[in-house]
Amino acid sequence: MDSGFDILIVGSGHGGAQAAIALRQRKFAGTVAVVGEDPELPYERPPLSKDYLAGEKPFERILIRPAHFWAERGITLIPATQVVAVDAEAHRVTTATGGHIGYGKLIWATGGHPRRLTCSGHDLIGVHSVRTRADVDRLVGELATTRRVVVIGGGYIGLEAAAVLTKLGKPVTVLEALDRVLARVAGEPLSRFYEAEHRARGVDVRLNAVVECIEERDGRATGVRLATGEVLTAEMVIVGIGIVPAVEPLLAAGAVGGNGVKVDNHCRTSLSGIYAIGDCAAHASEYADGATIRLESVQNASDQAAVVANAVVGQPEPYNAVPWFWSNQYDLRLQTVGLSIGHDRAIVRGDTASRSFSIVYTKSGRVIALDCVNATRDYVQGRALIVARAQPVPSELADASVPLKSLAALADARATDA
Ligand SMILES: Cc1cc2nc3c(=O)[nH]c(=O)nc-3n(C[C@H](O)[C@H](O)[C@H](O)COP(=O)(O)OP(=O)(O)OC[C@H]3O[C@@H](n4cnc5c(N)ncnc54)[C@H](O)[C@@H]3O)c2cc1C
């Protein structure tokens, strides 16, 4: 193949699909193609560890748009095609089969590949990651012959998978290397809450767990051996230990980056005419005190897609959206707004025992994030506190009878007075 497009988007996940949609919404009239290594039409990933895994939502319902949408909008989809190299000077990419595709501007939206275990047994039959439809279909196909499951990694994806499989009646053990689950993304009160919720449903949550290897028989996983020598029998091992951003071709082409490709606040990489968005894009975030971070969320992928589309159509607007995220486990809906990185105080608002509460994170007195469990009102109202950089009195934040919007109004009034 040796063709060219005005806009070539690499990656047919959330960011890539939303960038193509956003371009057409802004009346971009040039040619647009989305090339992705996944064989499927663009689909949502969050349900993969939630209702799709549970068998409660068919694949058609997790498509980002129905099949007919793309052709109707003049968006060319090139599935099952991996881009392996980028020539930023010649404005063309090379695919794994040796084909070339030219571009006017390139949008790199490749997300990441699941981080693999490095111990022996990491590639056995029965060892799974949860990143693609194919991953989940393979896993579900083995459930009938699975008696016990070990989940390695107590992050959101691991815990969501543990919740679904527990509901499906499988005995599940969660192995977390650190001393609490969700340690990288949430404060201690939230970690302890989820740890207790999983344990209450029979999940064997093991903290400070060091995996030595996966045991096998005839090429199939039979269990997980811990550094202590204990072997946990399991026919299925789910590995949820994060992702490695898929940026090798861009870095090889000379883009600045490392853990992700570095972008400015218009999602421009250091290479002319090349943008990057979503999980693979490392950007300076005002919600992390200017630190360069990668966000792995639908919000970030969608909002950065809009930023790139605005830049392409000549109406640039910098990226500074407030981060948000959600996670569903059992009957618990967690909604997060802001970034709790670097907080020096985690204030519990309400009673965790009621299973409807929030945790407000502050840094030097300023509200920087909220984790809201079955507390949508706090989630909606708390956002304004973050945007206003409000510094409410901690005792008022902790008092669930004081609506957050009244504290936000107070912050607004103070800002006007100042
Ligand atoms: C199981 C699961 C549950 C999640 N739950 C939530 C949630 O509840 N809330 C939330 O906000 N976020 C959630 N996320 C995260 C969210 O889905 C991602 O942040 C989002 O999909 C990022 O979009 P993206 O376009 O950057 O990457 P992706 O959606 O991962 O898309 C990247 C695409 O690029 C393709 N690709 C990679 N390299 C190449 C290459 N060289 N050539 C061609 N194609 C390539 C990949 O195959 C993939 O299809 C979840 C993710 C997973 C996996």
Short mmCIF file of C-alpha atoms and ligand atoms in Angstrom, two decimals:
data_model
loop_
_atom_site.label_atom_id
_atom_site.label_comp_id
_atom_site.label_asym_id
_atom_site.label_seq_id
_atom_site.Cartn_x
_atom_site.Cartn_y
_atom_site.Cartn_z
CA MET A 1 0.00 0.00 0.00
CA ASP A 2 1.45 3.38 -0.89
CA SER A 3 -1.25 5.97 -0.37
CA GLY A 4 -1.53 9.13 1.63
CA PHE A 5 -4.01 10.95 3.83
CA ASP A 6 -4.18 14.54 5.01
CA ILE A 7 -4.54 13.24 8.55
CA LEU A 8 -3.27 9.80 9.51
CA ILE A 9 -4.21 8.61 12.98
CA VAL A 10 -2.22 5.67 14.37
CA GLY A 11 -4.22 3.72 16.95
CA SER A 12 -7.90 2.88 16.69
CA GLY A 13 -8.73 3.07 20.39
CA HIS A 14 -10.41 5.86 22.32
CA GLY A 15 -8.10 8.71 21.40
CA GLY A 16 -7.72 7.76 17.74
CA ALA A 17 -11.43 7.26 17.17
CA GLN A 18 -12.35 10.46 19.01
CA ALA A 19 -9.77 12.47 17.06
CA ALA A 20 -11.31 11.36 13.75
CA ILE A 21 -14.82 12.13 15.05
CA ALA A 22 -13.71 15.53 16.38
CA LEU A 23 -12.12 16.48 13.05
CA ARG A 24 -15.35 15.82 11.18
CA GLN A 25 -17.39 17.61 13.88
CA ARG A 26 -15.21 20.66 13.19
CA LYS A 27 -15.91 20.32 9.43
CA PHE A 28 -12.40 19.22 8.54
CA ALA A 29 -12.79 18.38 4.85
CA GLY A 30 -9.49 16.62 4.11
CA THR A 31 -8.89 12.88 3.99
CA VAL A 32 -8.69 11.09 7.35
CA ALA A 33 -7.55 7.52 8.04
CA VAL A 34 -7.25 5.55 11.26
CA VAL A 35 -4.74 2.70 11.18
CA GLY A 36 -4.81 0.29 14.10
CA GLU A 37 -3.28 -3.05 14.95
CA ASP A 38 -6.56 -4.25 16.47
CA PRO A 39 -8.72 -6.12 13.93
CA GLU A 40 -11.95 -4.70 15.40
CA LEU A 41 -13.85 -1.48 14.82
CA PRO A 42 -12.95 1.10 17.50
CA TYR A 43 -14.41 0.05 20.86
CA GLU A 44 -14.46 1.23 24.48
CA ARG A 45 -12.01 -0.40 26.84
CA PRO A 46 -13.60 0.31 30.27
CA PRO A 47 -16.29 -2.38 29.82
CA LEU A 48 -13.59 -4.99 29.19
CA SER A 49 -13.02 -5.36 32.93
CA LYS A 50 -16.64 -4.62 33.83
CA ASP A 51 -19.87 -5.50 31.99
CA TYR A 52 -18.29 -7.02 28.87
CA LEU A 53 -16.23 -9.38 31.03
CA ALA A 54 -19.34 -10.16 33.04
CA GLY A 55 -21.21 -11.07 29.84
CA GLU A 56 -23.73 -8.30 30.53
CA LYS A 57 -22.97 -6.24 27.42
CA PRO A 58 -22.46 -7.61 23.91
CA PHE A 59 -19.54 -6.37 21.82
CA GLU A 60 -21.79 -4.32 19.53
CA ARG A 61 -22.78 -2.18 22.52
CA ILE A 62 -19.22 -1.23 23.34
CA LEU A 63 -18.38 0.02 19.86
CA ILE A 64 -17.46 3.73 19.95
CA ARG A 65 -19.64 4.23 16.85
CA PRO A 66 -21.68 1.76 14.77
CA ALA A 67 -19.98 0.24 11.71
CA HIS A 68 -21.75 2.48 9.17
CA PHE A 69 -20.64 5.72 10.91
CA TRP A 70 -17.05 5.71 9.65
CA ALA A 71 -17.76 5.37 5.94
CA GLU A 72 -20.59 7.91 6.19
CA ARG A 73 -18.13 10.45 7.63
CA GLY A 74 -15.47 9.67 5.06
CA ILE A 75 -13.12 8.18 7.65
CA THR A 76 -10.98 5.33 6.30
CA LEU A 77 -10.35 2.56 8.82
CA ILE A 78 -7.28 0.39 8.25
CA PRO A 79 -7.57 -2.40 10.86
CA ALA A 80 -5.17 -5.21 11.78
CA THR A 81 -2.22 -3.08 10.71
CA GLN A 82 0.67 -2.24 12.99
CA VAL A 83 2.83 0.80 12.32
CA VAL A 84 6.46 -0.05 13.00
CA ALA A 85 8.32 3.04 11.81
CA VAL A 86 7.79 6.74 11.21
CA ASP A 87 9.73 8.87 8.76
CA ALA A 88 9.04 12.38 10.01
CA GLU A 89 10.87 14.05 7.12
CA ALA A 90 9.23 12.06 4.33
CA HIS A 91 5.85 12.25 6.15
CA ARG A 92 5.14 8.55 5.92
CA VAL A 93 4.85 5.51 8.17
CA THR A 94 5.87 1.92 7.55
CA THR A 95 3.63 -0.98 8.52
CA ALA A 96 4.64 -4.40 9.83
CA THR A 97 4.07 -5.89 6.38
CA GLY A 98 6.42 -3.35 4.78
CA GLY A 99 3.74 -1.07 3.32
CA HIS A 100 3.96 2.72 3.46
CA ILE A 101 1.26 5.27 4.22
CA GLY A 102 1.90 8.96 3.62
CA TYR A 103 0.44 11.75 5.72
CA GLY A 104 0.08 15.50 5.93
CA LYS A 105 -0.21 15.44 9.73
CA LEU A 106 0.16 12.42 11.99
CA ILE A 107 -1.77 11.82 15.21
CA TRP A 108 -0.16 9.14 17.36
CA ALA A 109 -2.80 7.53 19.61
CA THR A 110 -1.37 4.12 20.38
CA GLY A 111 -2.08 3.78 24.10
CA GLY A 112 0.10 1.11 25.63
CA HIS A 113 0.74 -2.58 25.76
CA PRO A 114 0.15 -4.48 29.00
CA ARG A 115 3.25 -4.73 31.11
CA ARG A 116 4.28 -8.41 31.26
CA LEU A 117 5.67 -10.34 34.17
CA THR A 118 9.32 -11.18 33.72
CA CYS A 119 9.31 -14.36 35.81
CA SER A 120 9.12 -17.84 34.35
CA GLY A 121 5.67 -18.92 33.29
CA HIS A 122 4.57 -15.43 32.23
CA ASP A 123 3.57 -16.70 28.76
CA LEU A 124 1.76 -19.92 29.71
CA ILE A 125 -1.74 -20.81 28.58
CA GLY A 126 -4.05 -19.49 31.28
CA VAL A 127 -2.06 -16.28 31.90
CA HIS A 128 -4.05 -13.27 30.72
CA SER A 129 -3.99 -9.53 30.42
CA VAL A 130 -7.10 -7.37 29.99
CA ARG A 131 -6.50 -4.78 27.30
CA THR A 132 -8.27 -5.89 24.13
CA ARG A 133 -11.46 -7.62 23.13
CA ALA A 134 -9.39 -10.65 22.10
CA ASP A 135 -7.80 -10.77 25.59
CA VAL A 136 -11.19 -10.88 27.27
CA ASP A 137 -12.74 -13.34 24.82
CA ARG A 138 -9.81 -15.68 25.39
CA LEU A 139 -10.18 -15.34 29.15
CA VAL A 140 -13.94 -15.88 29.10
CA GLY A 141 -13.43 -18.93 26.88
CA GLU A 142 -11.35 -20.54 29.64
CA LEU A 143 -13.72 -19.75 32.50
CA ALA A 144 -15.69 -22.98 32.25
CA THR A 145 -12.55 -25.00 33.00
CA THR A 146 -11.24 -22.58 35.64
CA ARG A 147 -11.73 -23.43 39.28
CA ARG A 148 -9.52 -20.79 40.87
CA VAL A 149 -8.22 -17.40 39.72
CA VAL A 150 -5.19 -15.41 40.84
CA VAL A 151 -5.12 -11.73 39.92
CA ILE A 152 -1.65 -10.18 40.00
CA GLY A 153 -1.90 -6.44 40.63
CA GLY A 154 -4.32 -4.60 42.91
CA GLY A 155 -4.94 -1.63 40.62
CA TYR A 156 -8.31 -0.68 39.13
CA ILE A 157 -8.27 -3.26 36.33
CA GLY A 158 -7.20 -6.11 38.60
CA LEU A 159 -9.79 -5.24 41.24
CA GLU A 160 -12.58 -4.82 38.68
CA ALA A 161 -11.75 -8.21 37.17
CA ALA A 162 -11.65 -9.71 40.67
CA ALA A 163 -15.10 -8.27 41.42
CA VAL A 164 -16.63 -9.66 38.21
CA LEU A 165 -15.11 -13.13 38.60
CA THR A 166 -16.16 -13.27 42.25
CA LYS A 167 -19.71 -12.44 41.19
CA LEU A 168 -19.44 -15.25 38.65
CA GLY A 169 -18.67 -17.60 41.55
CA LYS A 170 -14.93 -18.08 41.09
CA PRO A 171 -12.67 -18.09 44.14
CA VAL A 172 -10.22 -15.22 43.54
CA THR A 173 -6.92 -14.26 45.14
CA VAL A 174 -5.52 -10.78 44.52
CA LEU A 175 -1.76 -10.37 44.87
CA GLU A 176 -0.54 -6.83 45.43
CA ALA A 177 3.19 -6.13 45.68
CA LEU A 178 2.76 -2.97 47.78
CA ASP A 179 1.25 -2.66 51.24
CA ARG A 180 -2.17 -1.57 49.96
CA VAL A 181 -4.30 -1.88 46.84
CA LEU A 182 -4.71 1.17 44.56
CA ALA A 183 -1.54 2.59 46.13
CA ARG A 184 -0.46 4.43 42.98
CA VAL A 185 -3.76 6.19 42.40
CA ALA A 186 -5.56 6.75 45.70
CA GLY A 187 -5.07 7.64 49.33
CA GLU A 188 -4.91 5.10 52.09
CA PRO A 189 -8.56 5.38 53.29
CA LEU A 190 -9.82 4.40 49.84
CA SER A 191 -7.34 1.52 49.60
CA ARG A 192 -8.44 0.15 52.95
CA PHE A 193 -12.11 0.52 52.03
CA TYR A 194 -11.73 -1.49 48.80
CA GLU A 195 -9.51 -4.05 50.48
CA ALA A 196 -12.26 -4.63 53.07
CA GLU A 197 -15.03 -4.74 50.44
CA HIS A 198 -13.21 -7.41 48.45
CA ARG A 199 -12.41 -9.43 51.54
CA ALA A 200 -16.04 -9.22 52.67
CA ARG A 201 -17.00 -10.93 49.41
CA GLY A 202 -14.49 -13.69 49.88
CA VAL A 203 -11.59 -12.37 47.81
CA ASP A 204 -8.27 -13.40 49.34
CA VAL A 205 -6.37 -10.09 49.19
CA ARG A 206 -2.64 -10.57 49.80
CA LEU A 207 -0.54 -7.44 50.31
CA ASN A 208 3.27 -7.21 50.07
CA ALA A 209 3.06 -10.31 47.90
CA VAL A 210 6.14 -11.15 45.85
CA VAL A 211 5.53 -13.44 42.88
CA GLU A 212 8.35 -15.87 42.18
CA CYS A 213 6.97 -17.63 39.10
CA ILE A 214 3.92 -19.20 37.51
CA GLU A 215 3.86 -22.97 37.89
CA GLU A 216 2.87 -25.14 34.95
CA ARG A 217 1.85 -28.53 33.67
CA ASP A 218 1.95 -29.28 29.91
CA GLY A 219 2.28 -25.59 29.06
CA ARG A 220 -0.71 -24.53 31.17
CA ALA A 221 -0.65 -22.42 34.32
CA THR A 222 -1.40 -24.43 37.45
CA GLY A 223 -0.61 -21.85 40.12
CA VAL A 224 1.45 -18.93 41.32
CA ARG A 225 4.51 -19.47 43.49
CA LEU A 226 5.26 -16.70 45.96
CA ALA A 227 8.70 -15.74 47.26
CA THR A 228 7.68 -17.31 50.57
CA GLY A 229 7.47 -20.69 48.82
CA GLU A 230 3.69 -20.85 49.05
CA VAL A 231 1.96 -21.98 45.85
CA LEU A 232 -1.53 -20.67 45.13
CA THR A 233 -3.34 -23.13 42.90
CA ALA A 234 -5.02 -21.45 39.92
CA GLU A 235 -5.87 -22.44 36.38
CA MET A 236 -6.25 -18.76 35.46
CA VAL A 237 -3.81 -15.93 36.24
CA ILE A 238 -4.79 -12.38 35.33
CA VAL A 239 -1.94 -9.88 35.17
CA GLY A 240 -2.90 -6.25 35.74
CA ILE A 241 0.37 -4.48 36.45
CA GLY A 242 0.08 -1.45 34.21
CA ILE A 243 1.01 -0.60 30.67
CA VAL A 244 4.10 0.33 28.72
CA PRO A 245 3.30 3.22 26.36
CA ALA A 246 3.51 2.15 22.71
CA VAL A 247 5.86 4.85 21.49
CA GLU A 248 8.93 3.01 20.16
CA PRO A 249 8.45 4.01 16.48
CA LEU A 250 8.04 7.67 17.42
CA LEU A 251 11.04 7.71 19.74
CA ALA A 252 13.09 5.93 17.07
CA ALA A 253 12.05 8.71 14.68
CA GLY A 254 13.58 11.23 17.07
CA ALA A 255 10.62 12.36 19.19
CA VAL A 256 11.46 13.49 22.71
CA GLY A 257 10.09 11.15 25.35
CA GLY A 258 10.72 8.10 27.47
CA ASN A 259 7.78 6.98 29.54
CA GLY A 260 5.45 8.16 26.77
CA VAL A 261 6.11 10.74 24.11
CA LYS A 262 6.44 14.30 25.35
CA VAL A 263 3.79 16.73 24.08
CA ASP A 264 3.11 20.42 24.66
CA ASN A 265 -0.27 21.80 25.70
CA HIS A 266 -1.53 21.51 22.10
CA CYS A 267 -0.46 17.84 22.03
CA ARG A 268 2.38 18.58 19.61
CA THR A 269 5.39 16.27 19.85
CA SER A 270 8.90 17.57 19.19
CA LEU A 271 8.57 16.30 15.57
CA SER A 272 7.02 18.70 13.10
CA GLY A 273 3.48 17.78 12.05
CA ILE A 274 3.18 14.95 14.59
CA TYR A 275 0.79 15.05 17.54
CA ALA A 276 0.31 12.49 20.31
CA ILE A 277 -2.72 11.93 22.53
CA GLY A 278 -4.11 9.63 25.18
CA ASP A 279 -2.33 7.06 27.32
CA CYS A 280 0.92 7.37 25.35
CA ALA A 281 1.24 11.19 25.65
CA ALA A 282 3.30 12.69 28.48
CA HIS A 283 2.21 16.24 29.20
CA ALA A 284 2.77 18.91 31.83
CA SER A 285 -0.38 19.04 33.94
CA GLU A 286 -1.45 22.01 36.01
CA TYR A 287 -3.36 19.50 38.14
CA ALA A 288 -0.03 17.91 39.07
CA ASP A 289 1.69 21.22 39.84
CA GLY A 290 3.17 21.31 36.35
CA ALA A 291 4.79 17.88 36.54
CA THR A 292 4.96 15.85 33.32
CA ILE A 293 2.59 12.93 33.62
CA ARG A 294 0.71 10.40 31.53
CA LEU A 295 -2.96 9.92 32.27
CA GLU A 296 -4.65 6.64 31.44
CA SER A 297 -8.30 7.61 31.18
CA VAL A 298 -11.12 8.04 28.72
CA GLN A 299 -11.37 11.71 29.76
CA ASN A 300 -7.76 12.40 28.85
CA ALA A 301 -7.92 10.55 25.51
CA SER A 302 -11.16 12.28 24.50
CA ASP A 303 -10.16 15.77 25.62
CA GLN A 304 -6.75 15.54 23.98
CA ALA A 305 -8.45 14.33 20.78
CA ALA A 306 -10.49 17.54 20.83
CA VAL A 307 -7.35 19.63 21.45
CA VAL A 308 -5.63 18.10 18.41
CA ALA A 309 -8.70 18.56 16.22
CA ASN A 310 -8.85 22.23 17.24
CA ALA A 311 -5.17 22.67 16.39
CA VAL A 312 -5.57 20.97 13.01
CA VAL A 313 -8.49 23.18 11.97
CA GLY A 314 -6.62 26.29 13.04
CA GLN A 315 -8.52 27.05 16.24
CA PRO A 316 -5.93 26.00 18.82
CA GLU A 317 -6.95 25.82 22.45
CA PRO A 318 -4.54 24.57 25.09
CA TYR A 319 -5.26 21.39 27.03
CA ASN A 320 -6.12 22.00 30.66
CA ALA A 321 -9.15 19.80 31.31
CA VAL A 322 -9.78 18.66 34.88
CA PRO A 323 -8.92 14.93 35.02
CA TRP A 324 -11.72 12.53 35.91
CA PHE A 325 -12.07 8.77 36.08
CA TRP A 326 -14.44 6.09 37.27
CA SER A 327 -14.35 2.48 38.42
CA ASN A 328 -17.18 0.02 39.04
CA GLN A 329 -16.70 -2.79 41.53
CA TYR A 330 -19.67 -4.77 42.86
CA ASP A 331 -22.36 -2.17 43.65
CA LEU A 332 -19.75 0.53 44.26
CA ARG A 333 -19.38 3.34 41.76
CA LEU A 334 -16.20 5.28 42.30
CA GLN A 335 -15.86 8.64 40.59
CA THR A 336 -12.62 10.55 40.80
CA VAL A 337 -11.99 14.16 39.89
CA GLY A 338 -8.65 15.95 40.00
CA LEU A 339 -5.33 14.24 40.75
CA SER A 340 -4.46 13.20 44.28
CA ILE A 341 -0.72 12.89 43.49
CA GLY A 342 1.27 14.73 46.15
CA HIS A 343 -1.63 15.28 48.57
CA ASP A 344 -0.65 15.89 52.16
CA ARG A 345 -4.07 15.24 53.66
CA ALA A 346 -6.93 12.85 52.85
CA ILE A 347 -10.16 13.95 54.53
CA VAL A 348 -12.92 11.36 54.74
CA ARG A 349 -16.30 13.01 54.15
CA GLY A 350 -19.13 10.93 55.49
CA ASP A 351 -18.98 7.42 56.88
CA THR A 352 -17.18 4.69 54.91
CA ALA A 353 -19.41 2.12 56.66
CA SER A 354 -22.42 3.65 54.89
CA ARG A 355 -20.72 2.79 51.56
CA SER A 356 -21.52 6.29 50.32
CA PHE A 357 -18.74 8.75 51.11
CA SER A 358 -15.99 10.85 49.59
CA ILE A 359 -12.34 11.43 50.23
CA VAL A 360 -11.16 14.96 49.70
CA TYR A 361 -7.45 15.36 49.00
CA THR A 362 -5.75 18.59 49.91
CA LYS A 363 -2.24 19.92 49.42
CA SER A 364 -1.19 22.84 51.61
CA GLY A 365 -4.88 23.29 52.41
CA ARG A 366 -5.95 23.48 48.74
CA VAL A 367 -8.44 20.91 47.39
CA ILE A 368 -6.70 18.97 44.59
CA ALA A 369 -8.88 15.88 44.12
CA LEU A 370 -11.87 13.87 45.31
CA ASP A 371 -12.59 10.16 45.28
CA CYS A 372 -16.35 9.72 45.58
CA VAL A 373 -17.88 6.31 46.30
CA ASN A 374 -21.59 6.15 45.54
CA ALA A 375 -21.56 9.93 46.04
CA THR A 376 -22.21 11.53 42.67
CA ARG A 377 -23.30 14.84 44.19
CA ASP A 378 -19.89 15.33 45.82
CA TYR A 379 -18.21 14.36 42.56
CA VAL A 380 -20.16 16.95 40.61
CA GLN A 381 -19.91 19.72 43.20
CA GLY A 382 -16.30 19.00 44.23
CA ARG A 383 -14.98 19.78 40.77
CA ALA A 384 -15.57 23.50 41.34
CA LEU A 385 -13.42 23.39 44.49
CA ILE A 386 -10.51 22.01 42.47
CA VAL A 387 -10.90 24.54 39.66
CA ALA A 388 -11.17 27.41 42.18
CA ARG A 389 -8.09 26.11 44.04
CA ALA A 390 -10.30 26.48 47.10
CA GLN A 391 -9.01 26.14 50.65
CA PRO A 392 -12.08 25.28 52.75
CA VAL A 393 -11.88 24.56 56.45
CA PRO A 394 -11.10 20.83 56.83
CA SER A 395 -13.89 20.31 59.37
CA GLU A 396 -16.43 21.61 56.84
CA LEU A 397 -15.04 19.36 54.12
CA ALA A 398 -15.40 16.41 56.49
CA ASP A 399 -19.02 17.28 57.30
CA ALA A 400 -21.19 15.50 54.72
CA SER A 401 -24.17 17.66 55.71
CA VAL A 402 -22.40 20.75 54.31
CA PRO A 403 -22.89 20.68 50.51
CA LEU A 404 -19.62 21.12 48.63
CA LYS A 405 -21.27 23.66 46.38
CA SER A 406 -21.71 26.00 49.33
CA LEU A 407 -17.96 25.76 49.98
CA ALA A 408 -17.30 26.40 46.29
CA ALA A 409 -19.52 29.49 46.38
CA LEU A 410 -17.55 30.70 49.40
CA ALA A 411 -14.29 30.18 47.50
CA ASP A 412 -15.67 32.15 44.53
CA ALA A 413 -16.69 35.01 46.82
CA ARG A 414 -13.24 35.07 48.43
CA ALA A 415 -11.58 35.12 45.00
CA THR A 416 -13.77 38.08 43.94
CA ASP A 417 -12.92 39.96 47.15
CA ALA A 418 -9.18 39.37 46.73
C1 LIG B 1 -9.75 -3.05 31.05
C2 LIG B 1 -9.68 -1.56 31.06
C3 LIG B 1 -10.56 -0.85 31.86
C4 LIG B 1 -10.53 0.55 31.87
N1 LIG B 1 -11.41 1.24 32.65
C5 LIG B 1 -11.42 2.59 32.60
C6 LIG B 1 -12.39 3.33 33.33
O1 LIG B 1 -13.23 2.78 34.03
N2 LIG B 1 -12.38 4.69 33.21
C7 LIG B 1 -11.48 5.34 32.43
O2 LIG B 1 -11.50 6.58 32.34
N3 LIG B 1 -10.52 4.65 31.76
C8 LIG B 1 -10.48 3.30 31.82
N4 LIG B 1 -9.54 2.61 31.12
C9 LIG B 1 -8.49 3.36 30.41
C10 LIG B 1 -8.97 3.83 29.06
O3 LIG B 1 -9.61 2.80 28.37
C11 LIG B 1 -7.78 4.33 28.28
O4 LIG B 1 -7.21 5.40 29.01
C12 LIG B 1 -8.14 4.79 26.90
O5 LIG B 1 -8.60 3.72 26.13
C13 LIG B 1 -6.93 5.44 26.25
O6 LIG B 1 -7.16 5.69 24.90
P1 LIG B 1 -5.93 5.65 23.88
O7 LIG B 1 -6.47 5.98 22.54
O8 LIG B 1 -4.82 6.43 24.42
O9 LIG B 1 -5.43 4.14 23.91
P2 LIG B 1 -6.21 2.83 23.52
O10 LIG B 1 -7.68 2.97 23.72
O11 LIG B 1 -5.50 1.73 24.23
O12 LIG B 1 -5.96 2.68 21.97
C14 LIG B 1 -4.69 2.51 21.43
C15 LIG B 1 -4.79 1.68 20.17
O13 LIG B 1 -3.58 1.77 19.44
C16 LIG B 1 -3.25 0.50 18.93
N5 LIG B 1 -1.81 0.48 18.63
C17 LIG B 1 -0.80 0.46 19.52
N6 LIG B 1 0.39 0.48 18.87
C18 LIG B 1 0.11 0.53 17.57
C19 LIG B 1 0.92 0.57 16.39
N7 LIG B 1 2.25 0.59 16.45
N8 LIG B 1 0.31 0.57 15.18
C20 LIG B 1 -1.05 0.57 15.10
N9 LIG B 1 -1.86 0.53 16.18
C21 LIG B 1 -1.29 0.52 17.40
C22 LIG B 1 -3.69 -0.44 20.01
O14 LIG B 1 -3.85 -1.75 19.51
C23 LIG B 1 -5.01 0.20 20.44
O15 LIG B 1 -6.08 -0.29 19.69
C24 LIG B 1 -9.56 1.22 31.09
C25 LIG B 1 -8.64 0.49 30.30
C26 LIG B 1 -8.71 -0.88 30.27
C27 LIG B 1 -7.72 -1.67 29.43
#
